[in-house]
Short mmCIF file of C-alpha atoms in Angstrom, two decimals:
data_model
loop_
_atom_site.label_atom_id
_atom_site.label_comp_id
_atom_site.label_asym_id
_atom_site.label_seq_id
_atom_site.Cartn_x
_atom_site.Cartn_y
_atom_site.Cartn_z
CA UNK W 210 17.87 -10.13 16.12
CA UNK W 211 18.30 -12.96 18.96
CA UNK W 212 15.64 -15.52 19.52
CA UNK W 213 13.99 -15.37 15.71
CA UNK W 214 12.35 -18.60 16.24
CA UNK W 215 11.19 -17.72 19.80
CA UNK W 216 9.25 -14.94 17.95
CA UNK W 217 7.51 -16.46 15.22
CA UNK W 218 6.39 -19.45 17.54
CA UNK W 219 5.26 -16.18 20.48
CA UNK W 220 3.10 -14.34 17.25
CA UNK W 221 2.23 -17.58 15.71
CA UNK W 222 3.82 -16.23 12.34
CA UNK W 223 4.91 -17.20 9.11
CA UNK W 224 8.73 -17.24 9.91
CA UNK W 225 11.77 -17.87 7.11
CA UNK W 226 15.31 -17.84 8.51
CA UNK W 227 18.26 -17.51 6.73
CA UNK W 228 21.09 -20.06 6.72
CA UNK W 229 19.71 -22.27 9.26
CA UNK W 230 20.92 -20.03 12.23
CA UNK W 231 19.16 -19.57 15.35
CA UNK W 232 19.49 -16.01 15.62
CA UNK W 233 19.66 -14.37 11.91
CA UNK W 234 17.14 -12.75 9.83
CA UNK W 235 13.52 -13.67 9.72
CA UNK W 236 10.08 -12.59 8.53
CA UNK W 237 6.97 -12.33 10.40
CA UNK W 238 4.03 -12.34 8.18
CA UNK W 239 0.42 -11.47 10.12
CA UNK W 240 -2.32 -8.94 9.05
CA UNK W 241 -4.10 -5.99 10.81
CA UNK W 242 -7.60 -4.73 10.57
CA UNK W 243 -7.98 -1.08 11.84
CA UNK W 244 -10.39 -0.57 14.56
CA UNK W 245 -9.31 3.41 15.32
CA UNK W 246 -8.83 6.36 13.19
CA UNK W 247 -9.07 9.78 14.01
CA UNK W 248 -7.33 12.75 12.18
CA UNK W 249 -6.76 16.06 14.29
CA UNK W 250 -6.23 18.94 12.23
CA UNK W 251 -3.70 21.62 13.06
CA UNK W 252 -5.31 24.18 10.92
CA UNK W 253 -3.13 24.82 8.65
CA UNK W 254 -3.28 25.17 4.96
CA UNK W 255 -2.32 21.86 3.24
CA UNK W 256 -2.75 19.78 6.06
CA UNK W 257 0.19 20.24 7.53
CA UNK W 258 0.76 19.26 10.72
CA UNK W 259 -2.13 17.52 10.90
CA UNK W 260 -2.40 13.92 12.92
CA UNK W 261 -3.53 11.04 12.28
CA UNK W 262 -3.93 8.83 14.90
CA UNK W 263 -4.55 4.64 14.30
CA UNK W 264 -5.27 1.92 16.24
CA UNK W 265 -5.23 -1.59 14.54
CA UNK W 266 -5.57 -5.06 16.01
CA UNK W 267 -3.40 -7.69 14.60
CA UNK W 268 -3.79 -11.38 13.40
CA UNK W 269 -2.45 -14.70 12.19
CA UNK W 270 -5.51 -16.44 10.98
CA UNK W 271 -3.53 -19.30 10.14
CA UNK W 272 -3.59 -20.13 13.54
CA UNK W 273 -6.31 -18.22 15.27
CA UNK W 274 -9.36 -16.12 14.88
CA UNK W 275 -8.51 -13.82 17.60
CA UNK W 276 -6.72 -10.80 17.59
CA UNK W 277 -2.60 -11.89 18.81
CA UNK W 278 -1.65 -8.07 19.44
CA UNK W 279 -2.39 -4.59 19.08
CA UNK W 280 -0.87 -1.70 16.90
CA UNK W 281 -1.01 1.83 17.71
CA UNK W 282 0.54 4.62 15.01
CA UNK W 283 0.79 8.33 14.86
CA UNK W 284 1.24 9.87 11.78
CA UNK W 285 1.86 13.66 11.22
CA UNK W 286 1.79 15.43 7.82
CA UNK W 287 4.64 17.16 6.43
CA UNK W 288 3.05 18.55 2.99
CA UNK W 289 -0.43 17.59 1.28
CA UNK W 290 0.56 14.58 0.82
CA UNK W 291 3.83 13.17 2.90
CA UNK W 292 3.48 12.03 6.11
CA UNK W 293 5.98 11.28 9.31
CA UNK W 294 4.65 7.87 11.12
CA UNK W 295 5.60 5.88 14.49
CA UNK W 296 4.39 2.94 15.00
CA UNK W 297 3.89 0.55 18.19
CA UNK W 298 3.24 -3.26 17.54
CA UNK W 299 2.44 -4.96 20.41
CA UNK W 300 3.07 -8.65 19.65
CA UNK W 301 3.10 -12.03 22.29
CA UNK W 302 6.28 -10.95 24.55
CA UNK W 303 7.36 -8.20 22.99
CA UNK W 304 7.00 -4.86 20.81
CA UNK W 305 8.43 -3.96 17.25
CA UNK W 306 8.79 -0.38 17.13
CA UNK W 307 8.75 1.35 13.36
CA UNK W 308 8.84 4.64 11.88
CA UNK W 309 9.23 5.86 8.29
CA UNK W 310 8.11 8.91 5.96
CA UNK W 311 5.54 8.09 3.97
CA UNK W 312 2.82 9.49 0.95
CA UNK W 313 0.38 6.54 0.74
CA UNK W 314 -0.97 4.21 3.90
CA UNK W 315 -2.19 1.97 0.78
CA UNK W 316 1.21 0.54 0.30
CA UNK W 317 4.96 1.80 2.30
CA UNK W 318 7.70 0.86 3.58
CA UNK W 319 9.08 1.99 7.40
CA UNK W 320 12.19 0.96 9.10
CA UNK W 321 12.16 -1.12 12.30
CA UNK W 322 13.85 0.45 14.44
CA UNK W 323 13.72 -0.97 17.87
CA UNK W 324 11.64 -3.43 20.06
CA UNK W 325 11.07 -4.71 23.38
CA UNK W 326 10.94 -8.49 25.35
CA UNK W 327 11.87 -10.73 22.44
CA UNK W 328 12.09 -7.97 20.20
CA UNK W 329 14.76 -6.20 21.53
CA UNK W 330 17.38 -4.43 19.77
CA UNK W 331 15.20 -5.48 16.65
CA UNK W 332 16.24 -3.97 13.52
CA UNK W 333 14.96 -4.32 9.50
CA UNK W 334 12.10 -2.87 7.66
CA UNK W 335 7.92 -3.10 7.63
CA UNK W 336 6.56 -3.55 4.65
CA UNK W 337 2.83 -2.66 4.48
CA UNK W 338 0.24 -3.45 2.14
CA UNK W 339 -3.70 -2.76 2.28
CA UNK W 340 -5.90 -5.05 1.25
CA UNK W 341 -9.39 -3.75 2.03
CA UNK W 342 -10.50 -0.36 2.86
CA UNK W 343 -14.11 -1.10 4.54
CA UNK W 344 -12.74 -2.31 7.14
CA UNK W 345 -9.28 -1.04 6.32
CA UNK W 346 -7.26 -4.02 6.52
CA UNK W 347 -3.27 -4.51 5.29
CA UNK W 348 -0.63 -7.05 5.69
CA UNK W 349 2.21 -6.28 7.50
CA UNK W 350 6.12 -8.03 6.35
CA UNK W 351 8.17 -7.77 8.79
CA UNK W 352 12.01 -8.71 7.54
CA UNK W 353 14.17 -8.51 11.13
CA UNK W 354 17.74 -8.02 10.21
CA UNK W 355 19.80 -10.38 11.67
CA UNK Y 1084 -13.88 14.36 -4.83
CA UNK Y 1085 -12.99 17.18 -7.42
CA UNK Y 1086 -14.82 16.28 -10.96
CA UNK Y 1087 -12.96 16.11 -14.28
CA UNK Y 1088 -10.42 13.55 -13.37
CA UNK Y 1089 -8.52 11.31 -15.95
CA UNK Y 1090 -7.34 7.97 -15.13
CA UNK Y 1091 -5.40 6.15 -17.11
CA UNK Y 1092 -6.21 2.61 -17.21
CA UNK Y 1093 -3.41 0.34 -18.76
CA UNK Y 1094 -4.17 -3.38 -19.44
CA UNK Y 1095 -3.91 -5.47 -22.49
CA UNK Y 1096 -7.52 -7.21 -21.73
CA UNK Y 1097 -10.23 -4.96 -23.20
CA UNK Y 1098 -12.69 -6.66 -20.83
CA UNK Y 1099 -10.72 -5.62 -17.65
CA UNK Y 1100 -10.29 -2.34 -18.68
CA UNK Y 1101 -14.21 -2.33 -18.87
CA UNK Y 1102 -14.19 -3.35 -15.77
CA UNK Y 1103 -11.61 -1.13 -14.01
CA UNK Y 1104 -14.37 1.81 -15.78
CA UNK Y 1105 -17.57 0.70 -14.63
CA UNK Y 1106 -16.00 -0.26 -11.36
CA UNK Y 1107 -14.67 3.22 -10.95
CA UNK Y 1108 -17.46 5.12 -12.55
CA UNK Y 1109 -18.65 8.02 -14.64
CA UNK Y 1110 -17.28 10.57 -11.79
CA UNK Y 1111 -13.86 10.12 -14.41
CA UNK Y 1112 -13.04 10.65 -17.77
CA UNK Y 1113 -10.83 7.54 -19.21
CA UNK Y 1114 -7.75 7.00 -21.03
CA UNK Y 1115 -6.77 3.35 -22.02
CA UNK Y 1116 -3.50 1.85 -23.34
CA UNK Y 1117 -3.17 -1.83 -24.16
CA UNK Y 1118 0.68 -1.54 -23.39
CA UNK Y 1119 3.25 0.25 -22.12
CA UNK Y 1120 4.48 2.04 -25.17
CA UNK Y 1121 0.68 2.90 -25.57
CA UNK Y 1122 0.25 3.96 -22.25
CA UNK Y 1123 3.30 6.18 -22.11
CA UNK Y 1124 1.87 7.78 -25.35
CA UNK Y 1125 -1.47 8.63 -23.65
CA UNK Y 1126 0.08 9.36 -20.12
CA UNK Y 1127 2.55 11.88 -21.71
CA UNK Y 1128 -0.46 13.61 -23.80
CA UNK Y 1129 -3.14 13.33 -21.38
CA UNK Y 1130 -1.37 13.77 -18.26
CA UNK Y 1131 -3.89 11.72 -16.39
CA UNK Y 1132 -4.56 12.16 -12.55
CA UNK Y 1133 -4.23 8.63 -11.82
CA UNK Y 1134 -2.99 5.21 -13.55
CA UNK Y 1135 -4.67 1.60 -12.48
CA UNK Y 1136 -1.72 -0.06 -13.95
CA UNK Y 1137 -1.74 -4.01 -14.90
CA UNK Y 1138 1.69 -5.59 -14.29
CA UNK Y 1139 1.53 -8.09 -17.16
CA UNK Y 1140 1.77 -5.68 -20.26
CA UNK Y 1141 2.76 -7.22 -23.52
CA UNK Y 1142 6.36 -6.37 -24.38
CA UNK Y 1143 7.96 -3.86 -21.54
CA UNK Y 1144 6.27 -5.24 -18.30
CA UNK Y 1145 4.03 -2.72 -16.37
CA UNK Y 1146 6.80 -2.73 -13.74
CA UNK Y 1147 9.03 -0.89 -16.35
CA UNK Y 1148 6.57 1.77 -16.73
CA UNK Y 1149 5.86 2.10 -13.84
CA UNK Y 1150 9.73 3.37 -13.47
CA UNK Y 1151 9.59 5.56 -16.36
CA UNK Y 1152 6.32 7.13 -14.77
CA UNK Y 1153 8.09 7.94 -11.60
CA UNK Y 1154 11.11 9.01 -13.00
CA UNK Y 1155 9.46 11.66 -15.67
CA UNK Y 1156 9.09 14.96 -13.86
CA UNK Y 1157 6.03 15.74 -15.60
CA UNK Y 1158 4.27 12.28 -14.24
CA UNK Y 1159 6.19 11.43 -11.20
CA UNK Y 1160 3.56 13.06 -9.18
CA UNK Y 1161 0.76 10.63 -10.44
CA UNK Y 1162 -0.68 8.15 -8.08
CA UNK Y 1163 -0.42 4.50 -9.79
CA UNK Y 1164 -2.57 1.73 -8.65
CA UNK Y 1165 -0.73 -1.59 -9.41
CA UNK Y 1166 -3.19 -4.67 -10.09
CA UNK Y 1167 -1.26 -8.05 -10.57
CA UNK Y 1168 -2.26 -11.73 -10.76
CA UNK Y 1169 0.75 -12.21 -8.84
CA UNK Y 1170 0.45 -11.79 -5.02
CA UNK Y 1171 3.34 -12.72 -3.15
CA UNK Y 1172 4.81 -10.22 -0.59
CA UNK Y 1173 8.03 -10.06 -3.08
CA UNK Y 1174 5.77 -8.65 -5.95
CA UNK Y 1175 4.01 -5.74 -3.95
CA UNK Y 1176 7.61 -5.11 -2.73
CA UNK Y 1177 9.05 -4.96 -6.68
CA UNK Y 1178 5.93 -2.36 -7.28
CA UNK Y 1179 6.87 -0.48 -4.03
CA UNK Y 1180 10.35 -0.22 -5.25
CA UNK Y 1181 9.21 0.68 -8.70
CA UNK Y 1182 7.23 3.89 -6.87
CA UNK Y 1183 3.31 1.97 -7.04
CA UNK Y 1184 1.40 3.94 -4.56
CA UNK Y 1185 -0.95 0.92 -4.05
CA UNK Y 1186 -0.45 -2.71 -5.15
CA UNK Y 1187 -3.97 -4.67 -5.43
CA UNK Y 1188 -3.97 -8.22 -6.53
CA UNK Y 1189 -7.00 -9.52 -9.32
CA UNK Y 1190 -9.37 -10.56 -9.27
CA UNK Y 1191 -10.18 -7.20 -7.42
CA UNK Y 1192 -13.39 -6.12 -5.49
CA UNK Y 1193 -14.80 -2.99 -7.72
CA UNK Y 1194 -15.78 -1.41 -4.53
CA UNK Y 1195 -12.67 -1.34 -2.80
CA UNK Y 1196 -10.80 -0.45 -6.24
CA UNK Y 1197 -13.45 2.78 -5.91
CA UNK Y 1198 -12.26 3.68 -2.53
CA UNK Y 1199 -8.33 3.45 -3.41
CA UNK Y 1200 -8.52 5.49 -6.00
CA UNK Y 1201 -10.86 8.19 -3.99
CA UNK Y 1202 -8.19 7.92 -1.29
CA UNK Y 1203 -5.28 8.36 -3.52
CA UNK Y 1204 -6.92 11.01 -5.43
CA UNK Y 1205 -7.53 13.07 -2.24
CA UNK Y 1206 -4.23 12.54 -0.97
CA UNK Y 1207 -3.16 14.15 -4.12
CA UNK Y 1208 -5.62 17.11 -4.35
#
């Protein structure tokens, strides 16, 4: 992942490189509340195929009130339980771009598996955490690979 | 919400696991366990439909149960809330890892411990 620094200083995030490198791994730390759901169902028995489709707006209130980005995920269910998700993060000058199986929104992991602008070529993995339900909020880890 | 659920509630602080009850309310039936040997005893005989699991257990650490849950064929299918004093990003990763199907620090908000559990409980319906 090139330009590490250049991303934490464009999201305004917690950042933690390894080794003192400028390009290397790093963490992006922010937080999203969840301003969209809607769940279309497909019908069939035990949900599956159903979608659910998210919109979130993400923060760093360490540094500002306002929303710094947007997030957009689709989600389709495999079983009762298990579902497929792609995700969108739309941070300052670039996109992450994630997508993982999953049973629980509440708490997952997803791999990063692309990105755009400063982002690009990004690799690593999303780790997701909810903190609040009413508005659903969670806070998102990224760890970019180097 | 189907009626007649069991949760397990595992903590070695009688007081919280008053708590976690009243904050989840009489919708459940309870089963407690003040540590993990308990609370593999009562898990394995009650087979509960959830566990609100406290990391720091006396002797094995909730962490370590939280393994042997997932690992049991029997239990692996249970949804396990994880509630820890401890709240750095590494520690909801270690309860990822360990299978935790939501990781909620203390001191918790008994409303939104209500609405994991209802969400976790429907996603396993």
């Amino acid at each position: 992942m090139a330009a590490a620094a250049a991303a934490a200083v464009a999201t305004g995030a917690v950042l933690a490189r390894g080794g003192g490198a400028e390009t290397g791994p790093a963490t992006i730390r922010i937080t999203d509340v969840q301003t969209e759901f809607r769940r279309v169902d497909a019908g069939a028995p035990g949900r599956i195929g159903d979608v659910e489709v998210l919109r979130q707006q993400l923060y760093n209130r360490r540094i500002s009130p306002r929303p710094i980005g947007s997030a957009y995920l689709v989600c389709t269910f495999l079983d009762r339980r298990t579902r497929q998700c792609n995700g969108t993060y739309v941070l300052p000058k670039g996109k992450i771009v994630v997508a993982g199986a999953l049973d629980s929104r509440l708490l997952y992991e997803a791999a990063i598996v692309g990105g755009t602008g400063l982002y690009d070529n990004a690799r690593g993995a999303l780790t997701v955490t909810a903190t609040a339900l009413r508005p659903r909020r969670n806070v998102l880890l990224f760890r970019l690979a180097g | 919400m189907r009626e007649g659920r069991t949760i397990l509630v595992v903590d070695d602080e009688p007081p919280l696991r008053e708590l976690i009850r009243v904050s989840l309310g009489d919708r459940f039936a309870f089963a407690e366990a003040g540590d993990a040997d308990e609370a593999w005893a009562e898990a394995k005989l009650r087979r509960p439909d959830l566990v609100v699991l406290d990391i720091m257990l006396p002797g094995r650490s909730g962490l370590e149960l939280l393994r042997q849950l997932k690992s049991d064929t029997e239990l692996a299918h249970v949804p396990v809330v994880v509630l820890s004093a401890w709240q750095t990003d590494q520690d909801a990763r270690d309860a990822l890892d360990a299978g935790a199907d939501a990781f909620f620090p203390k001191p918790f908000a008994p409303d939104e411990l209500a609405r994991v559990v209802d969400v976790l409980l429907e996603d396993a319906a």
